[in-house]
PDB file of C-alpha atoms in Angstrom:
ATOM      1  CA  MET A   1      76.063 -78.219  73.697  1.00 57.00           C
ATOM      2  CA  PHE A   2      72.298 -78.565  73.924  1.00 56.00           C
ATOM      3  CA  ILE A   3      71.890 -75.737  71.383  1.00 59.00           C
ATOM      4  CA  ILE A   4      74.232 -77.564  68.990  1.00 52.00           C
ATOM      5  CA  LEU A   5      72.188 -80.745  69.374  1.00 51.00           C
ATOM      6  CA  VAL A   6      68.931 -78.869  68.672  1.00 48.00           C
ATOM      7  CA  LEU A   7      70.395 -77.256  65.551  1.00 48.00           C
ATOM      8  CA  TYR A   8      71.702 -80.609  64.417  1.00 47.00           C
ATOM      9  CA  ILE A   9      68.299 -82.251  64.814  1.00 49.00           C
ATOM     10  CA  TYR A  10      66.637 -79.357  62.981  1.00 48.00           C
ATOM     11  CA  ILE A  11      68.971 -79.698  59.981  1.00 43.00           C
ATOM     12  CA  ILE A  12      68.319 -83.411  59.714  1.00 44.00           C
ATOM     13  CA  LEU A  13      64.554 -83.200  60.172  1.00 45.00           C
ATOM     14  CA  SER A  14      64.215 -80.435  57.611  1.00 43.00           C
ATOM     15  CA  GLU A  15      65.393 -82.939  54.975  1.00 41.00           C
ATOM     16  CA  TYR A  16      63.598 -86.121  56.018  1.00 43.00           C
ATOM     17  CA  MET A  17      61.149 -85.421  58.880  1.00 45.00           C
ATOM     18  CA  VAL A  18      61.497 -88.976  60.183  1.00 41.00           C
ATOM     19  CA  ASN A  19      63.183 -90.856  63.079  1.00 44.00           C
ATOM     20  CA  MET A  20      62.792 -87.884  65.452  1.00 45.00           C
ATOM     21  CA  TYR A  21      62.099 -90.246  68.325  1.00 41.00           C
ATOM     22  CA  THR A  22      65.379 -92.095  67.856  1.00 42.00           C
ATOM     23  CA  ILE A  23      67.452 -88.939  67.411  1.00 47.00           C
ATOM     24  CA  ILE A  24      66.063 -87.194  70.496  1.00 48.00           C
ATOM     25  CA  LEU A  25      66.462 -90.232  72.740  1.00 45.00           C
ATOM     26  CA  CYS A  26      70.003 -90.718  71.495  1.00 49.00           C
ATOM     27  CA  GLY A  27      70.900 -87.076  72.159  1.00 53.00           C
ATOM     28  CA  VAL A  28      69.318 -87.104  75.631  1.00 47.00           C
ATOM     29  CA  ASN A  29      71.141 -90.324  76.466  1.00 52.00           C
ATOM     30  CA  MET A  30      74.485 -88.813  75.486  1.00 51.00           C
ATOM     31  CA  LEU A  31      73.807 -85.606  77.429  1.00 53.00           C
ATOM     32  CA  ILE A  32      72.838 -87.541  80.547  1.00 50.00           C
ATOM     33  CA  LYS A  33      76.040 -89.534  80.306  1.00 52.00           C
ATOM     34  CA  ARG A  34      77.937 -86.273  79.650  1.00 57.00           C
ATOM     35  CA  ASN A  35      79.680 -88.069  76.801  1.00 63.00           C
ATOM     36  CA  ILE A  36      80.533 -84.873  74.929  1.00 65.00           C
ATOM     37  CA  SER A  37      83.248 -86.472  72.797  1.00 66.00           C
ATOM     38  CA  VAL A  38      80.839 -89.088  71.420  1.00 57.00           C
ATOM     39  CA  LEU A  39      78.223 -86.401  70.773  1.00 57.00           C
ATOM     40  CA  LEU A  40      80.727 -84.383  68.743  1.00 63.00           C
ATOM     41  CA  ILE A  41      81.724 -87.472  66.752  1.00 62.00           C
ATOM     42  CA  VAL A  42      78.080 -88.228  65.913  1.00 53.00           C
ATOM     43  CA  ILE A  43      77.524 -84.618  64.833  1.00 63.00           C
ATOM     44  CA  ILE A  44      80.562 -84.685  62.537  1.00 60.00           C
ATOM     45  CA  LEU A  45      79.587 -88.039  61.059  1.00 53.00           C
ATOM     46  CA  GLY A  46      76.035 -86.762  60.602  1.00 52.00           C
ATOM     47  CA  ILE A  47      77.185 -83.702  58.674  1.00 51.00           C
ATOM     48  CA  ILE A  48      79.335 -85.864  56.404  1.00 49.00           C
ATOM     49  CA  ALA A  49      76.625 -88.469  55.922  1.00 46.00           C
ATOM     50  CA  TYR A  50      74.037 -85.765  55.262  1.00 43.00           C
ATOM     51  CA  GLN A  51      75.847 -84.946  52.047  1.00 44.00           C
ATOM     52  CA  HIS A  52      75.506 -88.564  50.936  1.00 44.00           C
ATOM     53  CA  LYS A  53      71.923 -89.140  52.139  1.00 40.00           C
ATOM     54  CA  TYR A  54      72.886 -91.918  54.584  1.00 41.00           C
ATOM     55  CA  VAL A  55      72.527 -89.805  57.728  1.00 43.00           C
ATOM     56  CA  PHE A  56      69.834 -91.779  59.508  1.00 42.00           C
ATOM     57  CA  SER A  57      71.635 -95.089  59.102  1.00 42.00           C
ATOM     58  CA  LEU A  58      74.673 -93.607  60.861  1.00 44.00           C
ATOM     59  CA  ILE A  59      72.549 -92.009  63.564  1.00 44.00           C
ATOM     60  CA  ASN A  60      70.709 -95.261  64.273  1.00 43.00           C
ATOM     61  CA  LEU A  61      73.967 -97.191  64.312  1.00 41.00           C
ATOM     62  CA  SER A  62      75.560 -94.676  66.696  1.00 45.00           C
ATOM     63  CA  CYS A  63      72.506 -94.696  68.945  1.00 43.00           C
ATOM     64  CA  ASP A  64      72.424 -98.487  69.049  1.00 40.00           C
ATOM     65  CA  ILE A  65      76.097 -98.640  70.008  1.00 39.00           C
ATOM     66  CA  ILE A  66      75.788 -95.936  72.673  1.00 42.00           C
ATOM     67  CA  THR A  67      72.548 -97.158  74.212  1.00 36.00           C
ATOM     68  CA  GLY A  68      73.162-100.874  73.867  1.00 37.00           C
ATOM     69  CA  GLY A  69      70.544-101.307  71.161  1.00 35.00           C
ATOM     70  CA  LYS A  70      67.772 -99.983  73.382  1.00 33.00           C
ATOM     71  CA  VAL A  71      66.728 -96.943  71.317  1.00 34.00           C
ATOM     72  CA  GLY A  72      64.545 -97.131  68.220  1.00 33.00           C
ATOM     73  CA  THR A  73      64.090-100.896  68.228  1.00 30.00           C
ATOM     74  CA  SER A  74      60.776-102.694  67.926  1.00 33.00           C
ATOM     75  CA  GLY A  75      59.441-106.153  68.589  1.00 31.00           C
ATOM     76  CA  SER A  76      60.392-107.216  65.065  1.00 36.00           C
ATOM     77  CA  ASN A  77      64.075-106.532  65.673  1.00 33.00           C
ATOM     78  CA  LYS A  78      66.550-108.695  67.480  1.00 32.00           C
ATOM     79  CA  ASP A  79      70.082-108.362  68.821  1.00 29.00           C
ATOM     80  CA  ILE A  80      72.792-110.296  66.972  1.00 27.00           C
ATOM     81  CA  GLY A  81      75.432-111.867  69.183  1.00 31.00           C
ATOM     82  CA  ASN A  82      76.898-109.620  71.833  1.00 32.00           C
ATOM     83  CA  ASN A  83      77.613-106.557  69.706  1.00 34.00           C
ATOM     84  CA  HIS A  84      74.277-104.952  70.690  1.00 35.00           C
ATOM     85  CA  ILE A  85      73.571-103.749  67.124  1.00 43.00           C
ATOM     86  CA  SER A  86      69.969-104.693  66.364  1.00 62.00           C
ATOM     87  CA  ARG A  87      68.921-106.133  63.025  1.00 77.00           C
ATOM     88  CA  THR A  88      65.626-105.440  61.269  1.00 89.00           C
ATOM     89  CA  GLN A  89      63.329-108.191  60.017  1.00 93.00           C
ATOM     90  CA  LEU A  90      61.196-107.529  56.962  1.00 96.00           C
ATOM     91  CA  ARG A  91      58.661-109.728  55.135  1.00 97.00           C
ATOM     92  CA  VAL A  92      57.806-108.678  51.582  1.00 98.00           C
ATOM     93  CA  ALA A  93      55.640-110.269  48.900  1.00 97.00           C
ATOM     94  CA  THR A  94      54.661-110.017  45.243  1.00 97.00           C
ATOM     95  CA  PHE A  95      51.108-110.934  44.241  1.00 93.00           C
ATOM     96  CA  ASN A  96      49.265-110.781  40.923  1.00 90.00           C
ATOM     97  CA  ILE A  97      45.607-110.393  41.947  1.00 85.00           C
ATOM     98  CA  CYS A  98      44.182-111.092  38.454  1.00 72.00           C
ATOM     99  CA  SER A  99      41.989-107.977  38.558  1.00 68.00           C
ATOM    100  CA  GLY A 100      39.850-109.531  41.269  1.00 67.00           C
ATOM    101  CA  TYR A 101      39.065-112.750  39.366  1.00 70.00           C
ATOM    102  CA  ASN A 102      39.750-116.182  40.852  1.00 67.00           C
ATOM    103  CA  LEU A 103      41.435-119.162  39.205  1.00 74.00           C
ATOM    104  CA  PHE A 104      38.134-120.259  37.669  1.00 61.00           C
ATOM    105  CA  GLY A 105      37.257-116.914  36.126  1.00 70.00           C
ATOM    106  CA  LYS A 106      34.719-115.813  38.733  1.00 72.00           C
ATOM    107  CA  PRO A 107      34.837-112.311  40.274  1.00 70.00           C
ATOM    108  CA  MET A 108      36.027-112.149  43.865  1.00 70.00           C
ATOM    109  CA  ASP A 109      35.171-109.797  46.682  1.00 67.00           C
ATOM    110  CA  LEU A 110      38.694-108.707  47.623  1.00 72.00           C
ATOM    111  CA  SER A 111      37.577-107.736  51.119  1.00 65.00           C
ATOM    112  CA  GLY A 112      37.349-111.469  51.884  1.00 65.00           C
ATOM    113  CA  ARG A 113      39.988-114.158  51.669  1.00 66.00           C
ATOM    114  CA  SER A 114      42.385-112.274  49.383  1.00 66.00           C
ATOM    115  CA  ARG A 115      42.737-109.538  51.982  1.00 69.00           C
ATOM    116  CA  ASP A 116      42.980-112.153  54.748  1.00 77.00           C
ATOM    117  CA  TYR A 117      46.002-113.680  53.009  1.00 75.00           C
ATOM    118  CA  LEU A 118      47.806-110.341  53.152  1.00 80.00           C
ATOM    119  CA  ILE A 119      46.931-109.820  56.830  1.00 78.00           C
ATOM    120  CA  GLU A 120      47.694-113.352  58.006  1.00 81.00           C
ATOM    121  CA  GLY A 121      50.874-113.440  55.948  1.00 86.00           C
ATOM    122  CA  GLY A 122      52.329-110.708  58.121  1.00 92.00           C
ATOM    123  CA  PHE A 123      53.701-108.789  55.134  1.00 95.00           C
ATOM    124  CA  ASP A 124      55.347-105.406  55.564  1.00 96.00           C
ATOM    125  CA  ILE A 125      55.447-104.442  51.877  1.00 97.00           C
ATOM    126  CA  VAL A 126      53.513-105.969  48.966  1.00 96.00           C
ATOM    127  CA  GLY A 127      53.872-105.342  45.231  1.00 96.00           C
ATOM    128  CA  LEU A 128      50.666-105.980  43.261  1.00 94.00           C
ATOM    129  CA  GLN A 129      50.061-106.661  39.577  1.00 93.00           C
ATOM    130  CA  GLU A 130      46.857-106.614  37.482  1.00 90.00           C
ATOM    131  CA  VAL A 131      45.062-104.109  39.672  1.00 87.00           C
ATOM    132  CA  ARG A 132      41.834-102.553  38.347  1.00 79.00           C
ATOM    133  CA  GLN A 133      40.227 -99.464  39.764  1.00 78.00           C
ATOM    134  CA  ASN A 134      36.644 -98.308  39.169  1.00 75.00           C
ATOM    135  CA  SER A 135      35.756-101.233  36.930  1.00 67.00           C
ATOM    136  CA  PRO A 136      32.032-102.144  36.962  1.00 62.00           C
ATOM    137  CA  ALA A 137      32.720-105.381  35.106  1.00 56.00           C
ATOM    138  CA  TYR A 138      35.127-106.894  37.634  1.00 50.00           C
ATOM    139  CA  GLY A 139      33.273-108.198  40.634  1.00 55.00           C
ATOM    140  CA  THR A 140      32.058-106.242  43.612  1.00 52.00           C
ATOM    141  CA  THR A 141      35.365-104.554  44.460  1.00 61.00           C
ATOM    142  CA  LYS A 142      35.682-101.150  42.797  1.00 71.00           C
ATOM    143  CA  ASP A 143      38.608 -99.684  44.716  1.00 81.00           C
ATOM    144  CA  GLN A 144      40.867-102.710  44.875  1.00 84.00           C
ATOM    145  CA  ILE A 145      43.871-100.951  46.404  1.00 84.00           C
ATOM    146  CA  THR A 146      41.939 -99.435  49.315  1.00 85.00           C
ATOM    147  CA  THR A 147      40.038-102.672  49.922  1.00 83.00           C
ATOM    148  CA  LEU A 148      43.241-104.688  50.192  1.00 85.00           C
ATOM    149  CA  ALA A 149      45.028-102.071  52.280  1.00 86.00           C
ATOM    150  CA  GLN A 150      42.354-101.246  54.884  1.00 83.00           C
ATOM    151  CA  ASP A 151      44.001-100.632  58.268  1.00 82.00           C
ATOM    152  CA  THR A 152      46.823-103.114  57.688  1.00 89.00           C
ATOM    153  CA  PHE A 153      48.765-101.046  55.168  1.00 93.00           C
ATOM    154  CA  PRO A 154      48.484 -97.326  55.944  1.00 92.00           C
ATOM    155  CA  PHE A 155      50.501 -96.445  52.855  1.00 94.00           C
ATOM    156  CA  LYS A 156      49.093 -97.504  49.507  1.00 90.00           C
ATOM    157  CA  ARG A 157      49.480 -96.416  45.906  1.00 91.00           C
ATOM    158  CA  PHE A 158      47.981 -97.301  42.546  1.00 90.00           C
ATOM    159  CA  TYR A 159      50.036 -96.829  39.361  1.00 88.00           C
ATOM    160  CA  ASN A 160      47.970 -96.564  36.205  1.00 84.00           C
ATOM    161  CA  SER A 161      49.448 -98.073  33.037  1.00 83.00           C
ATOM    162  CA  THR A 162      46.387 -98.033  30.775  1.00 79.00           C
ATOM    163  CA  THR A 163      42.602 -97.687  30.612  1.00 68.00           C
ATOM    164  CA  VAL A 164      40.371-100.652  29.874  1.00 64.00           C
ATOM    165  CA  GLU A 165      36.634-100.958  29.301  1.00 59.00           C
ATOM    166  CA  ASP A 166      36.585 -97.206  28.644  1.00 58.00           C
ATOM    167  CA  THR A 167      36.352 -96.345  32.341  1.00 64.00           C
ATOM    168  CA  ALA A 168      38.569 -98.697  34.351  1.00 74.00           C
ATOM    169  CA  ASP A 169      42.159 -97.907  35.274  1.00 83.00           C
ATOM    170  CA  TYR A 170      44.541-100.846  35.098  1.00 81.00           C
ATOM    171  CA  GLY A 171      48.044-101.196  36.426  1.00 89.00           C
ATOM    172  CA  LEU A 172      50.186-101.915  39.481  1.00 95.00           C
ATOM    173  CA  GLY A 173      49.897-101.353  43.213  1.00 94.00           C
ATOM    174  CA  LEU A 174      52.015-100.965  46.318  1.00 96.00           C
ATOM    175  CA  LEU A 175      50.951-101.693  49.907  1.00 95.00           C
ATOM    176  CA  SER A 176      53.277-100.756  52.754  1.00 95.00           C
ATOM    177  CA  LYS A 177      53.336-100.496  56.526  1.00 95.00           C
ATOM    178  CA  TYR A 178      56.111 -97.943  56.088  1.00 95.00           C
ATOM    179  CA  GLU A 179      55.736 -94.563  54.449  1.00 93.00           C
ATOM    180  CA  ALA A 180      56.508 -94.655  50.727  1.00 92.00           C
ATOM    181  CA  VAL A 181      57.681 -91.404  49.134  1.00 93.00           C
ATOM    182  CA  ARG A 182      59.089 -89.964  45.885  1.00 94.00           C
ATOM    183  CA  HIS A 183      56.994 -92.003  43.466  1.00 95.00           C
ATOM    184  CA  ASN A 184      57.997 -92.371  39.828  1.00 94.00           C
ATOM    185  CA  GLN A 185      57.014 -94.622  36.972  1.00 94.00           C
ATOM    186  CA  TYR A 186      58.877 -95.445  33.790  1.00 97.00           C
ATOM    187  CA  THR A 187      57.446 -96.579  30.472  1.00 96.00           C
ATOM    188  CA  LEU A 188      59.153 -99.786  29.384  1.00 97.00           C
ATOM    189  CA  PRO A 189      60.006-100.711  25.759  1.00 95.00           C
ATOM    190  CA  ASN A 190      56.744-102.001  24.386  1.00 93.00           C
ATOM    191  CA  HIS A 191      55.355-103.657  21.265  1.00 92.00           C
ATOM    192  CA  GLU A 192      52.641-101.522  19.671  1.00 89.00           C
ATOM    193  CA  ALA A 193      50.175-104.416  19.786  1.00 89.00           C
ATOM    194  CA  SER A 194      50.697-105.126  23.518  1.00 89.00           C
ATOM    195  CA  GLU A 195      49.330-103.550  26.651  1.00 89.00           C
ATOM    196  CA  PRO A 196      51.607-100.806  27.992  1.00 92.00           C
ATOM    197  CA  ARG A 197      54.162-102.041  30.513  1.00 95.00           C
ATOM    198  CA  ILE A 198      55.647 -99.874  33.248  1.00 96.00           C
ATOM    199  CA  LEU A 199      58.170 -99.953  36.077  1.00 98.00           C
ATOM    200  CA  THR A 200      57.199 -98.074  39.240  1.00 97.00           C
ATOM    201  CA  GLN A 201      59.648 -96.689  41.771  1.00 97.00           C
ATOM    202  CA  SER A 202      59.124 -95.523  45.341  1.00 97.00           C
ATOM    203  CA  GLU A 203      61.390 -94.970  48.323  1.00 97.00           C
ATOM    204  CA  VAL A 204      60.762 -96.424  51.766  1.00 96.00           C
ATOM    205  CA  PHE A 205      62.768 -95.549  54.890  1.00 94.00           C
ATOM    206  CA  ILE A 206      63.012 -98.247  57.569  1.00 94.00           C
ATOM    207  CA  ARG A 207      65.076 -97.463  60.675  1.00 91.00           C
ATOM    208  CA  GLY A 208      67.147 -95.033  58.671  1.00 90.00           C
ATOM    209  CA  LYS A 209      67.729 -97.358  55.720  1.00 93.00           C
ATOM    210  CA  ARG A 210      66.519 -96.044  52.375  1.00 96.00           C
ATOM    211  CA  ILE A 211      65.096 -98.804  50.174  1.00 98.00           C
ATOM    212  CA  PHE A 212      64.090 -98.269  46.562  1.00 98.00           C
ATOM    213  CA  VAL A 213      60.932-100.296  45.896  1.00 98.00           C
ATOM    214  CA  PHE A 214      59.963-101.226  42.335  1.00 98.00           C
ATOM    215  CA  VAL A 215      56.905-103.007  40.921  1.00 98.00           C
ATOM    216  CA  THR A 216      56.515-104.305  37.368  1.00 97.00           C
ATOM    217  CA  HIS A 217      54.584-106.669  35.084  1.00 96.00           C
ATOM    218  CA  LEU A 218      56.314-107.649  31.866  1.00 97.00           C
ATOM    219  CA  GLU A 219      55.431-108.647  28.305  1.00 95.00           C
ATOM    220  CA  TRP A 220      53.837-112.032  27.681  1.00 90.00           C
ATOM    221  CA  ASN A 221      53.504-112.416  23.904  1.00 91.00           C
ATOM    222  CA  TYR A 222      56.654-110.839  22.442  1.00 95.00           C
ATOM    223  CA  ASP A 223      59.778-112.385  23.927  1.00 95.00           C
ATOM    224  CA  SER A 224      62.200-109.896  22.389  1.00 96.00           C
ATOM    225  CA  TYR A 225      60.365-106.996  24.027  1.00 97.00           C
ATOM    226  CA  ARG A 226      60.351-108.756  27.372  1.00 97.00           C
ATOM    227  CA  GLN A 227      64.137-109.015  27.076  1.00 97.00           C
ATOM    228  CA  LYS A 228      64.330-105.290  26.368  1.00 98.00           C
ATOM    229  CA  GLN A 229      62.144-104.592  29.384  1.00 98.00           C
ATOM    230  CA  MET A 230      64.350-106.726  31.626  1.00 98.00           C
ATOM    231  CA  SER A 231      67.446-104.955  30.307  1.00 98.00           C
ATOM    232  CA  PHE A 232      65.843-101.592  31.103  1.00 98.00           C
ATOM    233  CA  ILE A 233      65.181-102.714  34.674  1.00 98.00           C
ATOM    234  CA  ARG A 234      68.692-104.112  35.122  1.00 98.00           C
ATOM    235  CA  ASP A 235      70.188-100.822  33.920  1.00 98.00           C
ATOM    236  CA  LYS A 236      67.987 -98.953  36.389  1.00 98.00           C
ATOM    237  CA  LEU A 237      69.200-101.167  39.245  1.00 98.00           C
ATOM    238  CA  ASP A 238      72.828-100.804  38.149  1.00 97.00           C
ATOM    239  CA  SER A 239      72.419 -97.029  38.243  1.00 97.00           C
ATOM    240  CA  LEU A 240      71.633 -97.173  41.975  1.00 97.00           C
ATOM    241  CA  LYS A 241      75.313 -98.001  42.544  1.00 93.00           C
ATOM    242  CA  GLY A 242      75.011-100.245  45.576  1.00 90.00           C
ATOM    243  CA  GLN A 243      71.946 -98.697  47.207  1.00 97.00           C
ATOM    244  CA  SER A 244      69.251-100.979  48.632  1.00 98.00           C
ATOM    245  CA  PHE A 245      66.342-102.093  46.470  1.00 98.00           C
ATOM    246  CA  ILE A 246      63.477-104.584  46.142  1.00 98.00           C
ATOM    247  CA  VAL A 247      61.815-105.361  42.790  1.00 98.00           C
ATOM    248  CA  PHE A 248      58.410-107.069  42.796  1.00 98.00           C
ATOM    249  CA  GLY A 249      57.264-108.522  39.522  1.00 97.00           C
ATOM    250  CA  ASP A 250      55.219-110.831  37.384  1.00 95.00           C
ATOM    251  CA  TRP A 251      57.977-111.358  34.823  1.00 97.00           C
ATOM    252  CA  ASN A 252      56.108-113.665  32.397  1.00 94.00           C
ATOM    253  CA  VAL A 253      59.331-115.514  31.603  1.00 95.00           C
ATOM    254  CA  LYS A 254      59.252-118.494  29.246  1.00 93.00           C
ATOM    255  CA  SER A 255      62.461-119.957  30.729  1.00 94.00           C
ATOM    256  CA  ASN A 256      64.021-119.640  34.166  1.00 96.00           C
ATOM    257  CA  SER A 257      67.282-118.746  32.453  1.00 96.00           C
ATOM    258  CA  GLU A 258      65.790-115.340  31.610  1.00 97.00           C
ATOM    259  CA  TYR A 259      66.321-114.358  35.241  1.00 97.00           C
ATOM    260  CA  ASN A 260      70.077-114.683  34.735  1.00 98.00           C
ATOM    261  CA  ILE A 261      70.138-111.081  33.559  1.00 98.00           C
ATOM    262  CA  PHE A 262      69.913-110.236  37.285  1.00 98.00           C
ATOM    263  CA  SER A 263      72.668-112.648  38.318  1.00 97.00           C
ATOM    264  CA  ASP A 264      74.642-109.820  39.948  1.00 97.00           C
ATOM    265  CA  TYR A 265      71.846-109.514  42.509  1.00 98.00           C
ATOM    266  CA  LYS A 266      69.760-111.865  44.668  1.00 98.00           C
ATOM    267  CA  ILE A 267      66.952-113.653  42.813  1.00 98.00           C
ATOM    268  CA  VAL A 268      64.329-114.950  45.260  1.00 98.00           C
ATOM    269  CA  ASN A 269      62.465-117.489  43.104  1.00 97.00           C
ATOM    270  CA  GLY A 270      65.250-119.891  42.209  1.00 97.00           C
ATOM    271  CA  TYR A 271      67.447-118.958  45.169  1.00 97.00           C
ATOM    272  CA  ASN A 272      69.728-121.919  45.889  1.00 96.00           C
ATOM    273  CA  ASN A 273      68.005-123.552  42.892  1.00 96.00           C
ATOM    274  CA  VAL A 274      64.671-123.863  44.720  1.00 96.00           C
ATOM    275  CA  TRP A 275      61.769-122.849  42.474  1.00 96.00           C
ATOM    276  CA  TYR A 276      58.188-121.928  43.416  1.00 95.00           C
ATOM    277  CA  SER A 277      55.366-122.490  40.915  1.00 92.00           C
ATOM    278  CA  THR A 278      53.381-119.358  41.642  1.00 92.00           C
ATOM    279  CA  TYR A 279      51.346-119.418  38.425  1.00 88.00           C
ATOM    280  CA  ASN A 280      48.362-121.656  39.111  1.00 81.00           C
ATOM    281  CA  LYS A 281      47.308-122.572  35.560  1.00 78.00           C
ATOM    282  CA  THR A 282      49.226-125.789  35.046  1.00 68.00           C
ATOM    283  CA  ALA A 283      48.423-126.117  31.336  1.00 59.00           C
ATOM    284  CA  ASP A 284      50.033-122.821  30.345  1.00 64.00           C
ATOM    285  CA  GLY A 285      53.701-123.804  30.387  1.00 67.00           C
ATOM    286  CA  LEU A 286      56.282-122.388  32.802  1.00 81.00           C
ATOM    287  CA  ARG A 287      54.830-121.548  36.202  1.00 87.00           C
ATOM    288  CA  THR A 288      57.676-119.638  37.872  1.00 92.00           C
ATOM    289  CA  LEU A 289      56.495-116.276  36.552  1.00 93.00           C
ATOM    290  CA  ASP A 290      56.600-114.330  39.810  1.00 96.00           C
ATOM    291  CA  ASN A 291      59.861-113.207  41.349  1.00 98.00           C
ATOM    292  CA  ILE A 292      61.522-110.695  43.636  1.00 98.00           C
ATOM    293  CA  ILE A 293      64.955-109.233  42.888  1.00 98.00           C
ATOM    294  CA  LEU A 294      66.994-107.901  45.826  1.00 98.00           C
ATOM    295  CA  SER A 295      70.113-105.842  46.349  1.00 98.00           C
ATOM    296  CA  ASN A 296      72.945-107.860  47.851  1.00 97.00           C
ATOM    297  CA  ASP A 297      72.900-106.157  51.248  1.00 96.00           C
ATOM    298  CA  PHE A 298      69.782-108.070  52.268  1.00 97.00           C
ATOM    299  CA  LYS A 299      70.114-111.379  54.079  1.00 97.00           C
ATOM    300  CA  ILE A 300      67.495-113.938  53.018  1.00 98.00           C
ATOM    301  CA  ASN A 301      66.107-115.926  55.953  1.00 97.00           C
ATOM    302  CA  LYS A 302      63.111-117.665  54.370  1.00 97.00           C
ATOM    303  CA  ILE A 303      61.308-117.957  51.033  1.00 98.00           C
ATOM    304  CA  ASP A 304      57.838-119.409  50.565  1.00 96.00           C
ATOM    305  CA  MET A 305      54.539-118.933  48.751  1.00 94.00           C
ATOM    306  CA  ILE A 306      50.914-118.785  49.830  1.00 90.00           C
ATOM    307  CA  TYR A 307      48.821-120.877  47.477  1.00 88.00           C
ATOM    308  CA  THR A 308      45.431-119.432  46.652  1.00 81.00           C
ATOM    309  CA  GLU A 309      42.746-120.080  44.075  1.00 80.00           C
ATOM    310  CA  ASP A 310      41.419-116.535  44.525  1.00 77.00           C
ATOM    311  CA  SER A 311      43.732-115.524  41.666  1.00 81.00           C
ATOM    312  CA  ASP A 312      45.533-117.324  38.876  1.00 81.00           C
ATOM    313  CA  HIS A 313      48.749-116.536  40.774  1.00 88.00           C
ATOM    314  CA  SER A 314      49.880-117.301  44.309  1.00 89.00           C
ATOM    315  CA  ALA A 315      51.777-114.855  46.497  1.00 92.00           C
ATOM    316  CA  LEU A 316      55.548-115.267  46.667  1.00 96.00           C
ATOM    317  CA  TYR A 317      57.226-113.860  49.768  1.00 97.00           C
ATOM    318  CA  VAL A 318      60.644-113.588  51.368  1.00 98.00           C
ATOM    319  CA  ASP A 319      61.823-112.855  54.909  1.00 97.00           C
ATOM    320  CA  LEU A 320      64.713-110.384  54.872  1.00 96.00           C
ATOM    321  CA  GLU A 321      67.155-109.089  57.408  1.00 95.00           C
ATOM    322  CA  PHE A 322      69.384-106.034  57.373  1.00 92.00           C
TER     323      PHE A 322
END
């Protein structure tokens, strides 16, 4: 039986190379209890789930049931009721950093207060817009992604959408406390006179749950192209067919009704008709430009924003549970 367990673990790890700690503890626990029937059930379920890429969710669920929720949990998880199946808490945010300029047009050192907001906010994953890399004209921060990540976010990525000032890369960013893998980016429908707009895609695994993470920044001047871009994103989300996702964005909407295109999913800014004015320039019309779109399997516990004048946007965040 031990040989079967070892082979089982090897098959799973060869595909994902994660959650080894949970799997081993679960297997040892079952062997100690000599619960061979449960071990066989988990193996069969694992083989079936492996074909559908949900294997770790089933393993974690089985381990939690068998061990009373004692394996693979962390301080951020809690038990719900008396069923001993732990839930995972997650705090995520979207933040347009204005290329390192503050609300008054002065360059900021992003190693200061802007980074402090991300640390003190306790965020697990952050989607960033208007990120510039290697730009001599934008303040003292050259590598904005690394400066904001530091030791708080071990996994970071910059997505380049265009080049400005001949030398500077400009685009989107992702900061995560969890490993992000399988990165892609899609070119959105774009007016020839506008800056290129993209949608980025990564995958993050948290306690066996695969979450597709997207970041975007949409068209400001040409409304019809912004609608095309939103339609592209909706179609991409529909194609996931019920899988978990988070979309961070500066959507540049001119009306809150534009978000209705995502009405089949959870819309954070505007949830329960509560709106957050994350755009700080009060004279420029609608201020609810920043939003997070979620798959329906997430439970929303809290929504708020962190006001800052270190950008022309404030950070919008949401506390999730799954």
